[in-house]
């Protein structure tokens, strides 16, 4: 890239680990200088903030999009293009650490579309009660490929699809289908991570705005067949950076003193049978296939 854009590599900053004393702020800004001791990408920071520092630990951040990351230890896994090998938070004195990431383009953004584009809800908090008001999804499916599909399909020509509507369909069905789509897309990525790493995931840690939706978290646990543990910090990204900086400055001596000892905000245990969740997931796969390649030139 430096060659293509004719940028001399000598002017680029030196690469340091995530936990490193990079410098201090100008004392005139805050009244005193503050050490800058943690620099991480948002998802790497969330992974660290969720306490995923051991191989196999996995988290999902439910934001505008969603990002599932599994810590892969000192090995960067680059089997194919369905998932992304990325750095994890690297600590001073340790080997470089890596993660495997699946990026989902549209999750919370679909709820925003329901509110701002369709006007069928006033705020995101309504979605929980609307989804819970139905006994099932009424066979209504929403593939939120509003900007194409991310991992593991990576189809830029896919487009949003709503299928299964009848005269009996209501806004509650569309809202429920939207929440369900977050869980289905997450399973798409989780299944692919397990396939590539061969590591059984014991539990999925969750953070981000939508992790406050209890109906969604329970459905996610049911669909995965594993516990979903919600972080006490919905903004785990900010927490991860703060922890890294505190460890660098010596404010804390080790991670064990911090988030590992924090209580869970909530824990959702799966209650759906394997046959039921597999039947639902198969139906989801049929809908996804119909959305693919729609906008292909």
mmCIF file of N, CA, C and O in Angstrom, residues 119-210:
data_model
loop_
_atom_site.group_PDB
_atom_site.id
_atom_site.type_symbol
_atom_site.label_atom_id
_atom_site.label_comp_id
_atom_site.label_asym_id
_atom_site.label_seq_id
_atom_site.Cartn_x
_atom_site.Cartn_y
_atom_site.Cartn_z
ATOM 1 N N UNK A 119 -41.198 3.613 10.095
ATOM 2 C CA UNK A 119 -42.018 4.287 11.094
ATOM 3 C C UNK A 119 -42.956 3.374 11.855
ATOM 4 O O UNK A 119 -43.987 3.818 12.368
ATOM 5 N N UNK A 120 -42.628 2.080 11.983
ATOM 6 C CA UNK A 120 -43.540 1.151 12.665
ATOM 7 C C UNK A 120 -43.205 1.000 14.148
ATOM 8 O O UNK A 120 -43.947 0.358 14.879
ATOM 9 N N UNK A 121 -42.082 1.593 14.585
ATOM 10 C CA UNK A 121 -41.777 1.689 16.013
ATOM 11 C C UNK A 121 -41.284 3.099 16.280
ATOM 12 O O UNK A 121 -40.809 3.792 15.374
ATOM 13 N N UNK A 122 -41.412 3.520 17.532
ATOM 14 C CA UNK A 122 -40.933 4.849 17.926
ATOM 15 C C UNK A 122 -39.520 4.803 18.484
ATOM 16 O O UNK A 122 -38.752 5.747 18.339
ATOM 17 N N UNK A 123 -39.187 3.691 19.156
ATOM 18 C CA UNK A 123 -37.834 3.526 19.681
ATOM 19 C C UNK A 123 -37.513 2.043 19.776
ATOM 20 O O UNK A 123 -38.413 1.184 19.771
ATOM 21 N N UNK A 124 -36.234 1.753 19.873
ATOM 22 C CA UNK A 124 -35.774 0.360 19.841
ATOM 23 C C UNK A 124 -36.296 -0.459 21.012
ATOM 24 O O UNK A 124 -36.464 -1.681 20.899
ATOM 25 N N UNK A 125 -36.582 0.191 22.130
ATOM 26 C CA UNK A 125 -37.021 -0.553 23.315
ATOM 27 C C UNK A 125 -38.370 -1.234 23.108
ATOM 28 O O UNK A 125 -38.707 -2.183 23.829
ATOM 29 N N UNK A 126 -39.158 -0.783 22.130
ATOM 30 C CA UNK A 126 -40.452 -1.406 21.857
ATOM 31 C C UNK A 126 -40.320 -2.819 21.305
ATOM 32 O O UNK A 126 -41.258 -3.623 21.400
ATOM 33 N N UNK A 127 -39.195 -3.117 20.698
ATOM 34 C CA UNK A 127 -39.070 -4.376 19.966
ATOM 35 C C UNK A 127 -39.188 -5.592 20.872
ATOM 36 O O UNK A 127 -39.696 -6.630 20.451
ATOM 37 N N UNK A 128 -38.725 -5.484 22.111
ATOM 38 C CA UNK A 128 -38.749 -6.645 23.005
ATOM 39 C C UNK A 128 -40.175 -7.105 23.281
ATOM 40 O O UNK A 128 -40.496 -8.290 23.164
ATOM 41 N N UNK A 129 -41.046 -6.177 23.650
ATOM 42 C CA UNK A 129 -42.425 -6.554 23.967
ATOM 43 C C UNK A 129 -43.196 -6.971 22.721
ATOM 44 O O UNK A 129 -44.038 -7.881 22.779
ATOM 45 N N UNK A 130 -42.916 -6.339 21.588
ATOM 46 C CA UNK A 130 -43.595 -6.723 20.351
ATOM 47 C C UNK A 130 -43.225 -8.146 19.947
ATOM 48 O O UNK A 130 -44.091 -8.938 19.560
ATOM 49 N N UNK A 131 -41.944 -8.480 20.032
ATOM 50 C CA UNK A 131 -41.512 -9.836 19.679
ATOM 51 C C UNK A 131 -42.110 -10.857 20.628
ATOM 52 O O UNK A 131 -42.554 -11.931 20.211
ATOM 53 N N UNK A 132 -42.143 -10.520 21.902
ATOM 54 C CA UNK A 132 -42.647 -11.451 22.910
ATOM 55 C C UNK A 132 -44.162 -11.624 22.835
ATOM 56 O O UNK A 132 -44.701 -12.596 23.384
ATOM 57 N N UNK A 133 -44.854 -10.722 22.143
ATOM 58 C CA UNK A 133 -46.315 -10.803 22.056
ATOM 59 C C UNK A 133 -46.778 -11.923 21.128
ATOM 60 O O UNK A 133 -47.962 -12.261 21.111
ATOM 61 N N UNK A 134 -45.857 -12.495 20.356
ATOM 62 C CA UNK A 134 -46.203 -13.541 19.387
ATOM 63 C C UNK A 134 -45.764 -14.902 19.902
ATOM 64 O O UNK A 134 -44.698 -15.034 20.525
ATOM 65 N N UNK A 135 -46.548 -15.933 19.611
ATOM 66 C CA UNK A 135 -46.163 -17.294 20.000
ATOM 67 C C UNK A 135 -45.035 -17.821 19.132
ATOM 68 O O UNK A 135 -44.231 -18.642 19.572
ATOM 69 N N UNK A 136 -44.980 -17.367 17.870
ATOM 70 C CA UNK A 136 -43.906 -17.746 16.949
ATOM 71 C C UNK A 136 -43.772 -16.664 15.899
ATOM 72 O O UNK A 136 -44.474 -15.639 15.963
ATOM 73 N N UNK A 137 -42.900 -16.870 14.938
ATOM 74 C CA UNK A 137 -42.642 -15.815 13.955
ATOM 75 C C UNK A 137 -43.641 -15.799 12.802
ATOM 76 O O UNK A 137 -43.529 -14.976 11.891
ATOM 77 N N UNK A 138 -44.625 -16.690 12.836
ATOM 78 C CA UNK A 138 -45.626 -16.705 11.774
ATOM 79 C C UNK A 138 -45.044 -17.021 10.409
ATOM 80 O O UNK A 138 -45.659 -16.710 9.376
ATOM 81 N N UNK A 139 -43.860 -17.655 10.413
ATOM 82 C CA UNK A 139 -43.143 -17.983 9.171
ATOM 83 C C UNK A 139 -42.805 -16.737 8.357
ATOM 84 O O UNK A 139 -42.723 -16.775 7.128
ATOM 85 N N UNK A 140 -42.592 -15.609 9.066
ATOM 86 C CA UNK A 140 -42.145 -14.369 8.422
ATOM 87 C C UNK A 140 -40.645 -14.239 8.665
ATOM 88 O O UNK A 140 -40.170 -14.326 9.804
ATOM 89 N N UNK A 141 -39.906 -14.015 7.583
ATOM 90 C CA UNK A 141 -38.443 -13.960 7.638
ATOM 91 C C UNK A 141 -37.942 -12.671 7.008
ATOM 92 O O UNK A 141 -38.442 -12.232 5.980
ATOM 93 N N UNK A 142 -36.934 -12.092 7.648
ATOM 94 C CA UNK A 142 -36.323 -10.859 7.145
ATOM 95 C C UNK A 142 -34.819 -11.079 7.061
ATOM 96 O O UNK A 142 -34.162 -11.325 8.072
ATOM 97 N N UNK A 143 -34.307 -11.017 5.859
ATOM 98 C CA UNK A 143 -32.853 -11.057 5.657
ATOM 99 C C UNK A 143 -32.403 -9.613 5.468
ATOM 100 O O UNK A 143 -32.654 -9.012 4.429
ATOM 101 N N UNK A 144 -31.732 -9.014 6.462
ATOM 102 C CA UNK A 144 -31.409 -7.591 6.396
ATOM 103 C C UNK A 144 -30.138 -7.286 5.591
ATOM 104 O O UNK A 144 -29.212 -6.639 6.077
ATOM 105 N N UNK A 145 -30.140 -7.759 4.343
ATOM 106 C CA UNK A 145 -28.976 -7.523 3.480
ATOM 107 C C UNK A 145 -29.101 -6.141 2.835
ATOM 108 O O UNK A 145 -29.034 -5.992 1.612
ATOM 109 N N UNK A 146 -29.277 -5.127 3.671
ATOM 110 C CA UNK A 146 -29.532 -3.777 3.180
ATOM 111 C C UNK A 146 -28.291 -3.159 2.547
ATOM 112 O O UNK A 146 -28.398 -2.205 1.765
ATOM 113 N N UNK A 147 -27.130 -3.696 2.885
ATOM 114 C CA UNK A 147 -25.875 -3.273 2.253
ATOM 115 C C UNK A 147 -25.096 -4.496 1.778
ATOM 116 O O UNK A 147 -23.867 -4.506 1.795
ATOM 117 N N UNK A 148 -25.811 -5.533 1.383
ATOM 118 C CA UNK A 148 -25.174 -6.790 1.045
ATOM 119 C C UNK A 148 -25.022 -7.663 2.282
ATOM 120 O O UNK A 148 -25.447 -7.290 3.377
ATOM 121 N N UNK A 149 -24.426 -8.823 2.105
ATOM 122 C CA UNK A 149 -24.197 -9.745 3.217
ATOM 123 C C UNK A 149 -22.715 -9.792 3.562
ATOM 124 O O UNK A 149 -21.863 -9.881 2.675
ATOM 125 N N UNK A 150 -22.419 -9.742 4.857
ATOM 126 C CA UNK A 150 -21.048 -9.875 5.321
ATOM 127 C C UNK A 150 -20.698 -11.332 5.552
ATOM 128 O O UNK A 150 -21.144 -12.219 4.825
ATOM 129 N N UNK A 151 -19.931 -11.579 6.600
ATOM 130 C CA UNK A 151 -19.487 -12.946 6.896
ATOM 131 C C UNK A 151 -20.678 -13.831 7.225
ATOM 132 O O UNK A 151 -21.636 -13.389 7.848
ATOM 133 N N UNK A 152 -20.641 -15.111 6.843
ATOM 134 C CA UNK A 152 -19.581 -15.742 6.046
ATOM 135 C C UNK A 152 -19.857 -15.753 4.547
ATOM 136 O O UNK A 152 -19.075 -16.318 3.779
ATOM 137 N N UNK A 153 -20.950 -15.103 4.101
ATOM 138 C CA UNK A 153 -21.335 -15.165 2.685
ATOM 139 C C UNK A 153 -20.543 -14.201 1.813
ATOM 140 O O UNK A 153 -20.166 -14.517 0.686
ATOM 141 N N UNK A 154 -20.322 -12.963 2.327
ATOM 142 C CA UNK A 154 -19.604 -11.925 1.588
ATOM 143 C C UNK A 154 -20.187 -11.734 0.178
ATOM 144 O O UNK A 154 -19.510 -11.903 -0.821
ATOM 145 N N UNK A 155 -21.457 -11.378 0.149
ATOM 146 C CA UNK A 155 -22.133 -11.149 -1.133
ATOM 147 C C UNK A 155 -22.555 -9.680 -1.219
ATOM 148 O O UNK A 155 -23.573 -9.283 -0.651
ATOM 149 N N UNK A 156 -21.804 -8.852 -1.943
ATOM 150 C CA UNK A 156 -22.156 -7.436 -2.052
ATOM 151 C C UNK A 156 -23.410 -7.201 -2.880
ATOM 152 O O UNK A 156 -23.972 -6.100 -2.872
ATOM 153 N N UNK A 157 -23.863 -8.213 -3.623
ATOM 154 C CA UNK A 157 -25.030 -8.065 -4.486
ATOM 155 C C UNK A 157 -26.313 -8.589 -3.831
ATOM 156 O O UNK A 157 -27.377 -8.517 -4.441
ATOM 157 N N UNK A 158 -26.212 -9.126 -2.624
ATOM 158 C CA UNK A 158 -27.420 -9.534 -1.891
ATOM 159 C C UNK A 158 -28.201 -8.283 -1.496
ATOM 160 O O UNK A 158 -27.629 -7.210 -1.288
ATOM 161 N N UNK A 159 -29.510 -8.439 -1.396
ATOM 162 C CA UNK A 159 -30.351 -7.317 -0.988
ATOM 163 C C UNK A 159 -31.380 -7.794 0.035
ATOM 164 O O UNK A 159 -31.693 -8.976 0.136
ATOM 165 N N UNK A 160 -31.912 -6.841 0.788
ATOM 166 C CA UNK A 160 -32.857 -7.154 1.839
ATOM 167 C C UNK A 160 -34.068 -7.903 1.312
ATOM 168 O O UNK A 160 -34.564 -7.624 0.214
ATOM 169 N N UNK A 161 -34.543 -8.859 2.110
ATOM 170 C CA UNK A 161 -35.648 -9.706 1.688
ATOM 171 C C UNK A 161 -36.600 -9.945 2.854
ATOM 172 O O UNK A 161 -36.174 -10.279 3.957
ATOM 173 N N UNK A 162 -37.891 -9.719 2.611
ATOM 174 C CA UNK A 162 -38.932 -10.087 3.573
ATOM 175 C C UNK A 162 -39.812 -11.109 2.871
ATOM 176 O O UNK A 162 -40.355 -10.844 1.796
ATOM 177 N N UNK A 163 -39.946 -12.285 3.463
ATOM 178 C CA UNK A 163 -40.687 -13.361 2.810
ATOM 179 C C UNK A 163 -41.583 -14.046 3.839
ATOM 180 O O UNK A 163 -41.269 -14.072 5.035
ATOM 181 N N UNK A 164 -42.725 -14.560 3.374
ATOM 182 C CA UNK A 164 -43.638 -15.270 4.248
ATOM 183 C C UNK A 164 -44.820 -14.437 4.712
ATOM 184 O O UNK A 164 -45.594 -14.881 5.573
ATOM 185 N N UNK A 165 -44.991 -13.224 4.160
ATOM 186 C CA UNK A 165 -46.088 -12.359 4.580
ATOM 187 C C UNK A 165 -47.441 -12.911 4.153
ATOM 188 O O UNK A 165 -47.593 -13.461 3.060
ATOM 189 N N UNK A 166 -48.428 -12.757 5.023
ATOM 190 C CA UNK A 166 -49.813 -13.094 4.722
ATOM 191 C C UNK A 166 -50.690 -11.954 5.217
ATOM 192 O O UNK A 166 -50.201 -10.975 5.816
ATOM 193 N N UNK A 167 -51.988 -12.087 5.015
ATOM 194 C CA UNK A 167 -52.907 -11.067 5.525
ATOM 195 C C UNK A 167 -52.884 -11.020 7.054
ATOM 196 O O UNK A 167 -53.296 -10.023 7.656
ATOM 197 N N UNK A 168 -52.410 -12.079 7.651
ATOM 198 C CA UNK A 168 -52.350 -12.113 9.113
ATOM 199 C C UNK A 168 -51.078 -11.526 9.691
ATOM 200 O O UNK A 168 -50.930 -11.426 10.913
ATOM 201 N N UNK A 169 -50.144 -11.122 8.837
ATOM 202 C CA UNK A 169 -48.869 -10.569 9.311
ATOM 203 C C UNK A 169 -49.077 -9.147 9.849
ATOM 204 O O UNK A 169 -49.834 -8.360 9.278
ATOM 205 N N UNK A 170 -48.394 -8.837 10.938
ATOM 206 C CA UNK A 170 -48.503 -7.527 11.572
ATOM 207 C C UNK A 170 -47.122 -6.914 11.740
ATOM 208 O O UNK A 170 -46.104 -7.549 11.434
ATOM 209 N N UNK A 171 -47.093 -5.698 12.278
ATOM 210 C CA UNK A 171 -45.793 -5.073 12.528
ATOM 211 C C UNK A 171 -45.002 -5.876 13.547
ATOM 212 O O UNK A 171 -43.764 -5.896 13.517
ATOM 213 N N UNK A 172 -45.705 -6.558 14.436
ATOM 214 C CA UNK A 172 -45.002 -7.385 15.418
ATOM 215 C C UNK A 172 -44.231 -8.508 14.734
ATOM 216 O O UNK A 172 -43.124 -8.865 15.161
ATOM 217 N N UNK A 173 -44.796 -9.076 13.679
ATOM 218 C CA UNK A 173 -44.089 -10.131 12.943
ATOM 219 C C UNK A 173 -42.816 -9.588 12.297
ATOM 220 O O UNK A 173 -41.777 -10.253 12.291
ATOM 221 N N UNK A 174 -42.895 -8.381 11.736
ATOM 222 C CA UNK A 174 -41.717 -7.806 11.098
ATOM 223 C C UNK A 174 -40.660 -7.442 12.132
ATOM 224 O O UNK A 174 -39.462 -7.640 11.914
ATOM 225 N N UNK A 175 -41.107 -6.931 13.276
ATOM 226 C CA UNK A 175 -40.167 -6.619 14.352
ATOM 227 C C UNK A 175 -39.488 -7.888 14.851
ATOM 228 O O UNK A 175 -38.266 -7.937 15.026
ATOM 229 N N UNK A 176 -40.283 -8.937 15.061
ATOM 230 C CA UNK A 176 -39.710 -10.197 15.545
ATOM 231 C C UNK A 176 -38.742 -10.775 14.517
ATOM 232 O O UNK A 176 -37.662 -11.263 14.878
ATOM 233 N N UNK A 177 -39.104 -10.713 13.248
ATOM 234 C CA UNK A 177 -38.221 -11.225 12.199
ATOM 235 C C UNK A 177 -36.902 -10.459 12.176
ATOM 236 O O UNK A 177 -35.844 -11.028 11.888
ATOM 237 N N UNK A 178 -36.957 -9.172 12.499
ATOM 238 C CA UNK A 178 -35.741 -8.357 12.537
ATOM 239 C C UNK A 178 -34.831 -8.790 13.680
ATOM 240 O O UNK A 178 -33.618 -8.959 13.499
ATOM 241 N N UNK A 179 -35.397 -8.970 14.866
ATOM 242 C CA UNK A 179 -34.590 -9.435 15.999
ATOM 243 C C UNK A 179 -34.044 -10.832 15.740
ATOM 244 O O UNK A 179 -32.871 -11.122 16.021
ATOM 245 N N UNK A 180 -34.893 -11.706 15.199
ATOM 246 C CA UNK A 180 -34.432 -13.064 14.898
ATOM 247 C C UNK A 180 -33.268 -13.049 13.919
ATOM 248 O O UNK A 180 -32.345 -13.862 14.036
ATOM 249 N N UNK A 181 -33.303 -12.129 12.953
ATOM 250 C CA UNK A 181 -32.236 -12.087 11.953
ATOM 251 C C UNK A 181 -30.881 -11.812 12.581
ATOM 252 O O UNK A 181 -29.849 -12.257 12.076
ATOM 253 N N UNK A 182 -30.853 -11.059 13.687
ATOM 254 C CA UNK A 182 -29.588 -10.822 14.383
ATOM 255 C C UNK A 182 -29.027 -12.135 14.922
ATOM 256 O O UNK A 182 -27.824 -12.405 14.829
ATOM 257 N N UNK A 183 -29.914 -12.946 15.489
ATOM 258 C CA UNK A 183 -29.482 -14.218 16.062
ATOM 259 C C UNK A 183 -29.079 -15.210 14.982
ATOM 260 O O UNK A 183 -28.093 -15.946 15.132
ATOM 261 N N UNK A 184 -29.833 -15.243 13.882
ATOM 262 C CA UNK A 184 -29.502 -16.171 12.796
ATOM 263 C C UNK A 184 -28.155 -15.818 12.166
ATOM 264 O O UNK A 184 -27.330 -16.708 11.891
ATOM 265 N N UNK A 185 -27.925 -14.537 11.930
ATOM 266 C CA UNK A 185 -26.645 -14.138 11.343
ATOM 267 C C UNK A 185 -25.487 -14.450 12.282
ATOM 268 O O UNK A 185 -24.395 -14.822 11.840
ATOM 269 N N UNK A 186 -25.734 -14.305 13.574
ATOM 270 C CA UNK A 186 -24.706 -14.656 14.553
ATOM 271 C C UNK A 186 -24.399 -16.143 14.501
ATOM 272 O O UNK A 186 -23.228 -16.549 14.540
ATOM 273 N N UNK A 187 -25.432 -16.976 14.395
ATOM 274 C CA UNK A 187 -25.178 -18.420 14.290
ATOM 275 C C UNK A 187 -24.412 -18.742 13.007
ATOM 276 O O UNK A 187 -23.558 -19.641 13.002
ATOM 277 N N UNK A 188 -24.723 -18.040 11.909
ATOM 278 C CA UNK A 188 -23.964 -18.257 10.678
ATOM 279 C C UNK A 188 -22.469 -18.149 10.941
ATOM 280 O O UNK A 188 -21.667 -18.980 10.484
ATOM 281 N N UNK A 189 -22.083 -17.094 11.674
ATOM 282 C CA UNK A 189 -20.664 -16.849 11.929
ATOM 283 C C UNK A 189 -20.110 -17.817 12.969
ATOM 284 O O UNK A 189 -19.011 -18.356 12.813
ATOM 285 N N UNK A 190 -20.870 -18.053 14.030
ATOM 286 C CA UNK A 190 -20.406 -18.978 15.078
ATOM 287 C C UNK A 190 -20.161 -20.370 14.506
ATOM 288 O O UNK A 190 -19.136 -21.007 14.798
ATOM 289 N N UNK A 191 -21.077 -20.844 13.673
ATOM 290 C CA UNK A 191 -20.898 -22.168 13.065
ATOM 291 C C UNK A 191 -19.641 -22.214 12.205
ATOM 292 O O UNK A 191 -18.906 -23.215 12.189
ATOM 293 N N UNK A 192 -19.378 -21.125 11.479
ATOM 294 C CA UNK A 192 -18.191 -21.085 10.615
ATOM 295 C C UNK A 192 -16.915 -21.024 11.448
ATOM 296 O O UNK A 192 -15.901 -21.642 11.100
ATOM 297 N N UNK A 193 -16.942 -20.298 12.564
ATOM 298 C CA UNK A 193 -15.778 -20.252 13.452
ATOM 299 C C UNK A 193 -15.462 -21.648 13.983
ATOM 300 O O UNK A 193 -14.308 -22.093 13.978
ATOM 301 N N UNK A 194 -16.488 -22.338 14.442
ATOM 302 C CA UNK A 194 -16.279 -23.691 14.971
ATOM 303 C C UNK A 194 -15.751 -24.613 13.892
ATOM 304 O O UNK A 194 -14.863 -25.455 14.135
ATOM 305 N N UNK A 195 -16.269 -24.474 12.678
ATOM 306 C CA UNK A 195 -15.802 -25.319 11.580
ATOM 307 C C UNK A 195 -14.321 -25.094 11.307
ATOM 308 O O UNK A 195 -13.568 -26.043 11.066
ATOM 309 N N UNK A 196 -13.880 -23.844 11.351
ATOM 310 C CA UNK A 196 -12.491 -23.545 11.029
ATOM 311 C C UNK A 196 -11.529 -23.853 12.172
ATOM 312 O O UNK A 196 -10.411 -24.295 11.937
ATOM 313 N N UNK A 197 -11.945 -23.598 13.401
ATOM 314 C CA UNK A 197 -11.023 -23.787 14.522
ATOM 315 C C UNK A 197 -11.129 -25.170 15.147
ATOM 316 O O UNK A 197 -10.163 -25.650 15.758
ATOM 317 N N UNK A 198 -12.301 -25.790 15.006
ATOM 318 C CA UNK A 198 -12.506 -27.079 15.655
ATOM 319 C C UNK A 198 -12.645 -26.979 17.154
ATOM 320 O O UNK A 198 -12.610 -27.994 17.864
ATOM 321 N N UNK A 199 -12.829 -25.769 17.659
ATOM 322 C CA UNK A 199 -12.945 -25.546 19.102
ATOM 323 C C UNK A 199 -14.419 -25.429 19.482
ATOM 324 O O UNK A 199 -15.147 -24.610 18.905
ATOM 325 N N UNK A 200 -14.858 -26.227 20.422
ATOM 326 C CA UNK A 200 -16.228 -26.123 20.901
ATOM 327 C C UNK A 200 -16.375 -24.862 21.745
ATOM 328 O O UNK A 200 -15.609 -24.626 22.677
ATOM 329 N N UNK A 201 -17.349 -24.043 21.403
ATOM 330 C CA UNK A 201 -17.587 -22.812 22.150
ATOM 331 C C UNK A 201 -18.498 -23.144 23.330
ATOM 332 O O UNK A 201 -19.595 -23.673 23.151
ATOM 333 N N UNK A 202 -18.057 -22.838 24.518
ATOM 334 C CA UNK A 202 -18.795 -23.175 25.735
ATOM 335 C C UNK A 202 -19.920 -22.172 25.984
ATOM 336 O O UNK A 202 -21.021 -22.534 26.416
ATOM 337 N N UNK A 203 -19.645 -20.910 25.710
ATOM 338 C CA UNK A 203 -20.634 -19.858 25.908
ATOM 339 C C UNK A 203 -20.276 -18.688 25.009
ATOM 340 O O UNK A 203 -19.121 -18.522 24.590
ATOM 341 N N UNK A 204 -21.275 -17.878 24.676
ATOM 342 C CA UNK A 204 -21.061 -16.678 23.881
ATOM 343 C C UNK A 204 -21.234 -15.473 24.791
ATOM 344 O O UNK A 204 -22.271 -15.311 25.442
ATOM 345 N N UNK A 205 -20.223 -14.632 24.846
ATOM 346 C CA UNK A 205 -20.316 -13.402 25.624
ATOM 347 C C UNK A 205 -20.882 -12.300 24.730
ATOM 348 O O UNK A 205 -20.551 -12.217 23.549
ATOM 349 N N UNK A 206 -21.728 -11.454 25.301
ATOM 350 C CA UNK A 206 -22.445 -10.457 24.511
ATOM 351 C C UNK A 206 -22.316 -9.073 25.129
ATOM 352 O O UNK A 206 -22.329 -8.904 26.347
ATOM 353 N N UNK A 207 -22.176 -8.081 24.263
ATOM 354 C CA UNK A 207 -22.220 -6.686 24.681
ATOM 355 C C UNK A 207 -22.821 -5.879 23.539
ATOM 356 O O UNK A 207 -23.230 -6.429 22.523
ATOM 357 N N UNK A 208 -22.873 -4.569 23.688
ATOM 358 C CA UNK A 208 -23.498 -3.720 22.685
ATOM 359 C C UNK A 208 -24.935 -3.397 23.051
ATOM 360 O O UNK A 208 -25.535 -4.024 23.931
ATOM 361 N N UNK A 209 -25.499 -2.413 22.369
ATOM 362 C CA UNK A 209 -26.826 -1.921 22.709
ATOM 363 C C UNK A 209 -27.904 -2.979 22.725
ATOM 364 O O UNK A 209 -28.746 -3.029 23.634
ATOM 365 N N UNK A 210 -27.919 -3.858 21.721
ATOM 366 C CA UNK A 210 -28.978 -4.868 21.623
ATOM 367 C C UNK A 210 -28.839 -5.977 22.654
ATOM 368 O O UNK A 210 -29.771 -6.765 22.836
#
